[in-house]
CSV table of C-alpha atoms and ligand atoms in Angstrom, one decimal:
chain,number,residue,atom,x,y,z
A,703,MET,CA,-0.7,4.3,-0.6
A,704,LYS,CA,-2.2,2.1,-3.3
A,705,LEU,CA,-3.6,3.5,-5.5
A,706,HIS,CA,-5.7,1.2,-8.3
A,707,GLU,CA,-4.6,1.1,-12.1
A,708,TYR,CA,-8.0,3.6,-13.2
A,709,GLN,CA,-6.1,6.3,-10.5
A,710,SER,CA,-2.9,6.0,-11.7
A,711,LYS,CA,-4.0,5.9,-15.0
A,712,GLN,CA,-5.9,9.0,-14.7
A,713,ILE,CA,-2.5,10.9,-13.2
A,714,PHE,CA,-1.3,9.2,-16.0
A,715,ALA,CA,-2.6,11.2,-18.4
A,716,LYS,CA,-1.9,14.3,-16.7
A,717,TYR,CA,1.5,13.9,-17.2
A,718,GLY,CA,1.2,13.2,-20.3
A,719,ILE,CA,1.1,9.7,-20.8
A,720,PRO,CA,-0.7,7.7,-23.5
A,721,THR,CA,-3.3,5.7,-21.5
A,722,GLN,CA,-6.5,4.3,-23.1
A,723,LYS,CA,-9.9,5.4,-22.8
A,724,GLY,CA,-12.7,3.7,-20.8
A,725,ARG,CA,-14.3,3.9,-17.9
A,726,VAL,CA,-15.1,2.2,-14.5
A,727,ALA,CA,-17.7,0.4,-13.7
A,728,ALA,CA,-19.9,-1.3,-10.2
A,729,THR,CA,-22.2,-3.2,-11.7
A,730,ALA,CA,-22.1,-5.5,-14.3
A,731,ILE,CA,-25.2,-3.8,-16.4
A,732,GLU,CA,-22.9,-0.3,-16.4
A,733,ALA,CA,-20.1,-2.5,-17.7
A,734,ARG,CA,-21.8,-3.2,-20.8
A,735,GLN,CA,-23.0,0.0,-21.7
A,736,ILE,CA,-19.7,1.3,-21.5
A,737,ALA,CA,-18.5,-2.0,-23.7
A,738,GLU,CA,-21.2,0.0,-26.2
A,739,GLU,CA,-20.0,3.6,-26.0
A,740,LEU,CA,-16.6,1.8,-26.7
A,741,GLY,CA,-17.6,-0.2,-29.6
A,742,GLY,CA,-15.6,-2.5,-30.8
A,743,ARG,CA,-13.7,-4.8,-28.9
A,744,VAL,CA,-13.3,-4.6,-24.5
A,745,VAL,CA,-10.9,-5.6,-22.6
A,746,ILE,CA,-12.3,-6.2,-18.0
A,747,LYS,CA,-10.1,-5.9,-15.8
A,748,ALA,CA,-10.4,-6.3,-11.9
A,749,GLN,CA,-9.5,-2.8,-9.9
A,750,VAL,CA,-8.7,-4.5,-7.3
A,751,LEU,CA,-5.3,-3.6,-5.3
A,752,VAL,CA,-2.9,-6.0,-5.1
A,753,GLY,CA,-0.9,-7.0,-8.6
A,754,GLY,CA,-1.9,-10.4,-10.7
A,755,ARG,CA,-4.7,-10.4,-11.4
A,756,GLY,CA,-4.1,-11.9,-15.4
A,757,LYS,CA,-3.4,-14.1,-13.8
A,758,ALA,CA,-5.5,-14.4,-11.3
A,759,GLY,CA,-8.4,-13.9,-14.2
A,760,GLY,CA,-9.8,-10.9,-13.5
A,761,VAL,CA,-8.5,-9.3,-17.2
A,762,ARG,CA,-11.0,-10.6,-19.7
A,763,LEU,CA,-11.3,-10.5,-23.3
A,764,ALA,CA,-14.5,-9.2,-23.9
A,765,LYS,CA,-16.2,-9.1,-27.4
A,766,THR,CA,-19.4,-7.8,-27.7
A,767,PRO,CA,-21.7,-5.7,-25.0
A,768,LYS,CA,-23.2,-8.9,-24.0
A,769,GLU,CA,-19.7,-11.4,-23.0
A,770,ALA,CA,-18.1,-7.8,-21.2
A,771,GLU,CA,-21.2,-8.1,-18.9
A,772,GLU,CA,-21.6,-11.8,-18.4
A,773,LEU,CA,-17.5,-11.6,-18.3
A,774,ALA,CA,-18.2,-8.2,-15.7
A,775,THR,CA,-20.2,-10.1,-13.8
A,776,GLN,CA,-17.5,-13.2,-13.1
A,777,ILE,CA,-15.3,-10.6,-12.8
A,778,LEU,CA,-17.5,-8.5,-9.8
A,779,SER,CA,-18.1,-11.7,-7.9
A,780,MET,CA,-14.7,-12.5,-7.5
A,781,GLU,CA,-11.7,-12.4,-5.1
A,782,ILE,CA,-8.3,-11.9,-6.0
A,783,LYS,CA,-6.1,-12.7,-2.6
A,784,GLY,CA,-7.7,-12.6,-0.3
A,785,LEU,CA,-9.6,-9.1,-1.7
A,786,PRO,CA,-12.8,-8.7,-3.4
A,787,VAL,CA,-13.1,-7.5,-6.8
A,788,ARG,CA,-15.8,-4.7,-6.2
A,789,LYS,CA,-15.0,-2.2,-9.3
A,790,VAL,CA,-13.8,-3.3,-13.4
A,791,LEU,CA,-12.0,-1.2,-15.6
A,792,VAL,CA,-13.6,-1.3,-19.3
A,793,VAL,CA,-11.5,-0.7,-22.3
A,794,PRO,CA,-10.4,-0.8,-25.4
A,795,ALA,CA,-8.6,-4.3,-26.1
A,796,THR,CA,-5.1,-3.0,-27.4
A,797,ASP,CA,-3.5,-5.0,-30.4
A,798,ILE,CA,-0.1,-5.6,-29.1
A,799,GLU,CA,3.6,-5.8,-30.8
A,800,GLN,CA,5.7,-5.9,-27.7
A,801,GLU,CA,5.0,-6.1,-23.4
A,802,ILE,CA,7.6,-3.1,-21.9
A,803,TYR,CA,8.7,-2.9,-18.2
A,804,LEU,CA,9.4,0.7,-16.6
A,805,ALA,CA,9.0,2.0,-13.7
A,806,ILE,CA,10.7,4.2,-10.8
A,807,THR,CA,10.7,3.3,-7.3
A,808,ASN,CA,12.9,4.5,-4.3
A,809,ASP,CA,16.0,2.7,-3.9
A,810,ARG,CA,16.8,2.4,-0.1
A,811,ALA,CA,20.6,1.1,-0.5
A,812,ALA,CA,21.8,4.3,-3.6
A,813,ARG,CA,19.7,6.7,-1.6
A,814,ARG,CA,18.2,7.8,-4.8
A,815,PRO,CA,15.1,6.8,-6.5
A,816,VAL,CA,15.6,4.2,-9.7
A,817,MET,CA,14.0,4.2,-12.4
A,818,MET,CA,14.6,-0.4,-14.2
A,819,ALA,CA,13.4,-0.8,-17.5
A,820,SER,CA,13.1,-4.7,-19.3
A,821,ALA,CA,11.4,-4.9,-22.7
A,822,ALA,CA,10.5,-8.4,-21.4
A,823,GLY,CA,7.1,-7.0,-19.8
A,824,GLY,CA,4.4,-8.3,-19.4
A,825,VAL,CA,2.6,-11.0,-16.1
A,826,ASP,CA,5.9,-11.7,-15.9
A,827,ILE,CA,8.1,-10.0,-15.0
A,828,GLU,CA,8.4,-11.3,-10.5
A,829,GLU,CA,9.7,-14.7,-12.2
A,830,ILE,CA,12.3,-12.9,-15.1
A,831,ALA,CA,13.0,-10.6,-11.8
A,832,ARG,CA,14.5,-13.9,-9.8
A,833,THR,CA,15.5,-15.6,-13.0
A,834,THR,CA,17.8,-13.9,-15.1
A,835,PRO,CA,17.8,-10.0,-13.5
A,836,GLU,CA,20.5,-9.1,-16.1
A,837,LYS,CA,17.1,-8.3,-18.7
A,838,ILE,CA,15.7,-6.1,-16.3
A,839,VAL,CA,18.2,-2.3,-17.1
A,840,LYS,CA,19.1,-0.1,-13.8
A,841,ILE,CA,19.8,3.6,-13.9
A,842,HIS,CA,19.9,6.2,-10.5
A,843,ILE,CA,18.3,9.3,-10.6
A,844,ASP,CA,19.8,12.5,-8.6
A,845,PRO,CA,17.0,14.1,-7.1
A,846,LEU,CA,18.5,17.6,-7.9
A,847,LEU,CA,19.3,17.4,-11.4
A,848,GLY,CA,16.1,14.8,-12.4
A,849,LEU,CA,15.9,12.4,-14.8
A,850,ARG,CA,17.9,13.0,-18.0
A,851,ASP,CA,16.6,12.7,-21.0
A,852,TYR,CA,20.4,11.0,-21.9
A,853,GLN,CA,19.5,8.3,-18.6
A,854,ALA,CA,16.1,7.7,-20.5
A,855,ARG,CA,18.1,7.2,-24.2
A,856,ASP,CA,20.6,5.0,-22.3
A,857,ILE,CA,17.4,3.3,-20.6
A,858,ALA,CA,16.3,2.6,-24.7
A,859,ILE,CA,19.4,1.0,-25.8
A,860,GLY,CA,19.8,-0.8,-22.8
A,861,ILE,CA,16.2,-3.0,-23.6
A,862,ASP,CA,16.3,-2.7,-26.9
A,863,LEU,CA,14.3,-0.6,-28.1
A,864,PRO,CA,13.4,0.7,-31.5
A,865,LYS,CA,15.2,4.1,-32.7
A,866,ASP,CA,11.9,5.4,-33.8
A,867,TYR,CA,10.6,4.7,-30.5
A,868,TRP,CA,12.9,6.6,-28.4
A,869,LYS,CA,11.7,10.0,-28.7
A,870,PRO,CA,8.1,9.3,-27.4
A,871,PHE,CA,9.9,6.3,-24.8
A,872,VAL,CA,12.2,9.9,-23.9
A,873,GLU,CA,7.6,11.9,-22.9
A,874,ILE,CA,7.0,8.6,-21.4
A,875,THR,CA,10.0,9.0,-18.7
A,876,ARG,CA,10.1,12.6,-18.2
A,877,GLY,CA,6.0,12.9,-17.3
A,878,LEU,CA,6.9,9.0,-14.8
A,879,TRP,CA,9.3,10.9,-13.7
A,880,ARG,CA,7.0,14.2,-12.5
A,881,ALA,CA,4.3,12.4,-12.1
A,882,TYR,CA,6.5,10.4,-9.5
A,883,VAL,CA,7.4,13.7,-8.3
A,884,GLU,CA,5.1,15.3,-8.1
A,885,CYS,CA,2.3,13.6,-6.3
A,886,ASP,CA,5.0,12.0,-3.9
A,887,ALA,CA,4.9,8.6,-4.8
A,888,THR,CA,7.3,5.7,-3.3
A,889,LEU,CA,6.3,3.5,-6.8
A,890,ALA,CA,5.4,4.9,-10.1
A,891,GLU,CA,4.7,1.6,-12.3
A,892,ILE,CA,4.4,1.2,-15.8
A,893,ASN,CA,3.9,-3.0,-16.5
A,894,PRO,CA,3.2,-3.1,-19.2
A,895,LEU,CA,3.6,-0.3,-21.7
A,896,VAL,CA,3.6,-2.2,-25.4
A,897,ILE,CA,4.7,-1.6,-27.9
A,898,THR,CA,1.2,-1.6,-30.4
A,899,LYS,CA,0.4,-3.1,-33.3
A,900,GLU,CA,0.1,0.9,-35.0
A,901,LYS,CA,3.0,0.7,-34.0
A,902,GLN,CA,2.6,3.3,-30.7
A,903,LEU,CA,3.6,3.1,-27.3
A,904,LEU,CA,1.3,2.3,-24.7
A,905,ALA,CA,0.7,2.0,-20.6
A,906,LEU,CA,-1.3,-0.7,-21.0
A,907,ASP,CA,-1.7,-1.1,-16.6
A,908,ALA,CA,-0.2,2.0,-14.0
A,909,LYS,CA,0.2,1.6,-10.7
A,910,MET,CA,1.0,4.0,-8.7
A,911,LEU,CA,2.3,4.0,-4.7
A,912,LEU,CA,1.8,7.5,-2.1
A,913,ASP,CA,4.2,8.6,1.0
A,914,ASP,CA,1.3,8.2,3.2
A,915,ASN,CA,3.4,11.0,5.2
A,916,ALA,CA,3.3,13.9,3.1
A,917,LEU,CA,-0.3,12.9,1.9
A,918,PHE,CA,-1.9,15.5,4.0
A,919,ARG,CA,0.7,17.5,0.5
A,920,HIS,CA,-2.3,16.1,-1.7
A,921,PRO,CA,-5.7,16.6,-0.2
A,922,ASP,CA,-7.0,15.3,-4.1
A,923,LEU,CA,-4.9,12.3,-4.2
A,924,ALA,CA,-5.8,11.7,-0.2
A,925,GLU,CA,-8.9,12.4,-1.3
A,926,MET,CA,-8.5,8.7,-4.2
A,927,ARG,CA,-7.8,6.8,-0.6
A,928,ASP,CA,-10.3,3.5,-1.0
A,929,VAL,CA,-11.7,2.8,2.0
A,930,ASP,CA,-13.2,-0.1,0.7
A,931,GLU,CA,-9.6,-2.1,0.3
A,932,GLU,CA,-8.0,-1.2,3.8
A,933,ALA,CA,-8.4,-3.8,6.5
A,934,PRO,CA,-10.9,-2.3,8.6
A,935,ALA,CA,-8.2,-1.7,10.8
A,936,GLU,CA,-6.4,0.1,9.5
A,937,THR,CA,-8.8,2.3,8.6
A,938,GLU,CA,-9.4,2.4,12.5
A,939,ALA,CA,-6.7,3.2,13.6
A,940,ARG,CA,-6.4,6.7,10.9
A,941,LYS,CA,-10.0,7.6,12.3
A,942,TYR,CA,-7.8,8.0,15.2
A,943,GLY,CA,-5.0,9.6,15.3
A,944,LEU,CA,-3.2,5.7,15.4
A,945,SER,CA,-0.3,4.7,13.8
A,946,PHE,CA,-0.7,0.6,14.5
A,947,ILE,CA,0.9,-1.7,11.8
A,948,LYS,CA,-0.2,-4.9,12.4
A,949,LEU,CA,1.8,-8.9,12.6
A,950,ASP,CA,1.3,-11.8,12.9
A,951,GLY,CA,2.0,-12.3,16.5
A,952,ASN,CA,0.2,-13.0,19.9
A,953,ILE,CA,1.0,-9.8,21.9
A,954,GLY,CA,-0.7,-7.1,21.4
A,955,CYS,CA,1.0,-4.0,22.0
A,956,MET,CA,0.2,-0.3,23.4
A,957,VAL,CA,2.7,1.6,24.0
A,958,ASN,CA,3.2,5.4,23.9
A,959,GLY,CA,5.5,7.1,21.1
A,960,ALA,CA,6.8,5.1,18.3
A,961,GLY,CA,10.5,4.2,19.5
A,962,LEU,CA,9.0,2.9,22.6
A,963,ALA,CA,7.1,1.0,21.1
A,964,MET,CA,10.1,-0.4,19.1
A,965,THR,CA,11.6,-0.9,22.0
A,966,THR,CA,8.5,-3.3,23.1
A,967,MET,CA,8.6,-5.4,20.9
A,968,ASP,CA,12.1,-5.9,20.5
A,969,ILE,CA,12.2,-6.7,24.1
A,970,VAL,CA,8.8,-8.9,23.2
A,971,LYS,CA,10.9,-10.8,21.6
A,972,LEU,CA,13.8,-11.6,23.6
A,973,PHE,CA,11.9,-12.5,25.9
A,974,GLY,CA,10.1,-15.5,23.2
A,975,GLY,CA,6.9,-13.8,22.4
A,976,GLU,CA,6.5,-12.0,18.9
A,977,PRO,CA,4.3,-8.7,19.1
A,978,ALA,CA,0.8,-9.1,17.6
A,979,ASN,CA,0.8,-5.5,16.3
A,980,PHE,CA,2.9,-1.7,15.6
A,981,LEU,CA,0.8,0.4,18.2
A,982,ASP,CA,1.9,4.1,18.5
A,983,ILE,CA,-1.1,5.5,20.5
A,984,GLY,CA,0.7,9.2,20.7
A,985,GLY,CA,0.9,11.9,23.7
A,986,GLY,CA,-1.4,11.7,26.7
A,987,ALA,CA,-2.7,8.9,25.9
A,988,SER,CA,-6.7,10.1,26.7
A,989,ALA,CA,-9.5,7.1,27.4
A,990,GLU,CA,-11.1,7.7,24.0
A,991,LYS,CA,-7.8,7.7,22.5
A,992,VAL,CA,-6.7,3.7,24.5
A,993,ALA,CA,-10.5,2.0,23.8
A,994,ALA,CA,-10.2,3.3,19.9
A,995,ALA,CA,-6.5,0.9,20.4
A,996,LEU,CA,-7.6,-1.4,22.2
A,997,ARG,CA,-10.6,-2.0,20.1
A,998,ILE,CA,-9.1,-2.8,17.4
A,999,ILE,CA,-6.1,-4.9,19.1
A,1000,LEU,CA,-8.7,-7.0,20.8
A,1001,ALA,CA,-10.0,-7.6,17.4
A,1002,ASP,CA,-7.1,-9.7,16.3
A,1003,PRO,CA,-8.1,-13.2,17.3
A,1004,ASN,CA,-4.1,-14.5,17.6
A,1005,VAL,CA,-3.7,-11.9,20.2
A,1006,LYS,CA,-3.3,-13.6,23.8
A,1007,ALA,CA,-2.5,-10.8,26.1
A,1008,VAL,CA,-1.3,-7.3,25.2
A,1009,LEU,CA,1.5,-5.2,27.1
A,1010,PHE,CA,0.8,-1.8,28.2
A,1011,ASN,CA,3.8,0.3,27.8
A,1012,ILE,CA,3.3,4.2,29.1
A,1013,PHE,CA,6.0,7.0,29.8
A,1014,GLY,CA,3.8,9.2,31.5
A,1015,GLY,CA,5.6,12.5,31.3
A,1016,ILE,CA,3.6,16.0,30.3
A,1017,THR,CA,0.9,13.4,30.9
A,1018,ARG,CA,0.8,11.7,34.6
A,1019,CYS,CA,0.6,8.1,35.0
A,1020,ASP,CA,-2.2,8.7,37.4
A,1021,GLU,CA,-4.2,9.8,34.5
A,1022,VAL,CA,-2.9,7.6,32.3
A,1023,ALA,CA,-4.1,5.1,35.0
A,1024,LYS,CA,-8.1,6.6,34.7
A,1025,GLY,CA,-8.2,6.6,31.5
A,1026,ILE,CA,-6.9,2.8,31.4
A,1027,LEU,CA,-9.5,2.0,33.5
A,1028,SER,CA,-12.2,3.9,31.9
A,1029,ALA,CA,-11.2,2.2,28.2
A,1030,LEU,CA,-10.7,-1.4,29.9
A,1031,ALA,CA,-14.6,-0.8,31.3
A,1032,GLU,CA,-16.1,-0.2,27.8
A,1033,VAL,CA,-14.2,-2.5,26.0
A,1034,LYS,CA,-14.6,-4.9,28.6
A,1035,PRO,CA,-11.0,-7.8,26.7
A,1036,GLN,CA,-11.6,-11.1,27.4
A,1037,VAL,CA,-7.1,-11.8,28.4
A,1038,PRO,CA,-5.1,-11.3,30.1
A,1039,MET,CA,-3.6,-7.3,30.1
A,1040,VAL,CA,0.1,-5.9,31.7
A,1041,ALA,CA,0.8,-2.7,32.2
A,1042,ARG,CA,4.9,-1.1,32.5
A,1043,LEU,CA,4.2,2.2,34.0
A,1044,VAL,CA,7.1,4.7,34.8
A,1045,GLY,CA,7.3,8.9,34.6
A,1046,THR,CA,5.5,10.6,37.4
A,1047,ASN,CA,3.2,9.4,39.6
A,1048,ALA,CA,3.3,6.3,37.6
A,1049,GLU,CA,2.8,4.0,41.9
A,1050,GLU,CA,0.0,6.1,41.8
A,1051,GLY,CA,-1.0,5.1,38.1
A,1052,ARG,CA,0.4,1.3,38.7
A,1053,ARG,CA,-2.3,0.9,42.0
A,1054,LEU,CA,-4.2,1.6,40.5
A,1055,LEU,CA,-4.3,-1.1,37.4
A,1056,ALA,CA,-3.2,-3.0,39.9
A,1057,ASP,CA,-6.4,-3.3,42.0
A,1058,ALA,CA,-9.0,-3.6,38.7
A,1059,ASN,CA,-6.7,-6.8,38.6
A,1060,MET,CA,-4.0,-6.2,35.7
A,1061,ILE,CA,-1.5,-7.5,36.0
A,1062,THR,CA,1.3,-5.1,36.3
A,1063,ALA,CA,5.7,-4.2,36.5
A,1064,GLU,CA,8.2,-2.1,37.1
A,1065,THR,CA,10.3,-2.5,34.6
A,1066,LEU,CA,10.2,-3.6,31.4
A,1067,VAL,CA,12.0,-6.8,31.2
A,1068,GLU,CA,10.0,-7.0,34.4
A,1069,ALA,CA,6.8,-6.2,32.4
A,1070,ALA,CA,7.0,-8.6,28.9
A,1071,LYS,CA,8.7,-11.5,30.8
A,1072,LYS,CA,5.2,-11.2,32.0
A,1073,ALA,CA,3.7,-11.1,29.5
A,1074,VAL,CA,5.0,-13.0,27.4
A,1075,ALA,CA,4.2,-15.8,30.3
A,1076,ALA,CA,0.4,-14.5,30.1
A,1077,ALA,CA,0.1,-15.1,26.0
A,1078,GLN,CA,1.6,-18.9,26.9
A,1079,ARG,CA,-1.3,-19.4,29.5
B,1285,GDP,P1,-1.6,-6.9,-14.3
B,1285,GDP,O1,-2.2,-8.8,-14.2
B,1285,GDP,O2,-2.9,-6.9,-12.2
B,1285,GDP,O3,-0.1,-6.9,-14.1
B,1285,GDP,O4,-2.4,-7.3,-15.3
B,1285,GDP,P2,-2.5,-5.8,-16.7
B,1285,GDP,O5,-3.0,-4.9,-16.9
B,1285,GDP,O6,-1.2,-6.0,-16.5
B,1285,GDP,O7,-3.4,-7.0,-17.5
B,1285,GDP,C1,-2.5,-8.6,-17.2
B,1285,GDP,C2,-1.9,-8.3,-19.0
B,1285,GDP,O8,-3.3,-9.1,-19.8
B,1285,GDP,C3,-0.6,-7.3,-19.4
B,1285,GDP,O9,0.3,-7.9,-20.1
B,1285,GDP,C4,-1.8,-7.7,-21.6
B,1285,GDP,O10,0.1,-9.1,-21.4
B,1285,GDP,C5,-2.6,-8.2,-21.0
B,1285,GDP,N1,-3.4,-8.4,-21.3
B,1285,GDP,C6,-3.9,-6.7,-20.4
B,1285,GDP,N2,-5.0,-5.5,-21.8
B,1285,GDP,C7,-4.7,-5.9,-22.8
B,1285,GDP,C8,-5.4,-6.3,-24.0
B,1285,GDP,O11,-6.0,-5.1,-23.8
B,1285,GDP,N3,-5.3,-6.7,-25.8
B,1285,GDP,C9,-4.2,-7.3,-25.2
B,1285,GDP,N4,-3.8,-8.6,-26.2
B,1285,GDP,N5,-3.8,-7.8,-23.8
B,1285,GDP,C10,-3.8,-7.6,-23.4
B,1286,MN,MN1,0.7,-5.9,-15.3
């Protein structure tokens, strides 16, 4: 789950990382009021769940409350990388001496978290990572020991941070590490962490990604989810307890079991097709779940055929088939449906589906070939 900048900053503040005070506005009038309260120059920042807002014109400096209102009007009517801006953060403007990059994420290859930093932070960090990766220093963190202060100092040395800033810098890295661990984050990033004209370190931007699989441990964080910003299919899928990931192909896949779903995608690819999604409908395959899943799959205009691959173990295949049929009656799909049912009462299940004009198959290979052919027709 992605958090907005303002949400990430709330968390960072709890962990002692210095951030600007400021507030979120949903209208230009509110933005103006906040600017009045703050006094002086402010920065208006689009709150959308993508990076690169600055370069897209979503981060603007306003000298007066009136200008804050005007800029907020503009930003609130923008789309950034396809996402409409619905909120802006209004913060006091900062005079910047240097922009530093600082982040913690998981290094899967190293099987441990890694802290990364660069003296060349700011909006061009991706470019730096590509062209001069040596400008980014990295240090791996032992998950049992946690981040050690000497490691944080090594990072400070690595980015040539003047010694005066080491103490607050080490405090910030400690806070970032604790936020990362205690929130079950997969990314905690400050870009830029700035040295201000007043010689203070300040987190000017904040970004956190949280591990969805750990959210059940954090009801307070789960509440921060912004459903306005999610693909509708994902919101819908979560409501019905479906694991759904949209992909770019044209064969919708409806499968019970994550492993079976991956296998199904592989076989579809093997026979020249491209899966339109990953979907695990979980155990049971009730009519309600199948119907919800079918609506989600068919909402994608790329889908030209749907492949059902259902293993009927505890739930018998004839029961599953009845579930599928009542879902079809409700959703009335216009594309061919191919079904492979296997398990208890499979024959009976297939007969029910064939009677309803579904294309049936006994093996997964046969089903995949039929689905690929159907999608091409
Ligand atoms: P991002 O583009 O989505 O990463 O948004 P950021 O919050 O990182 O802002 C982008 C850039 O805008 C920063 O790297 C800064 O250079 C600049 N910026 C943001 N806030 C301020 C500010 O208060 N003062 C100044 N001078 N520049 C700012
Ligand atoms: Mn940034």
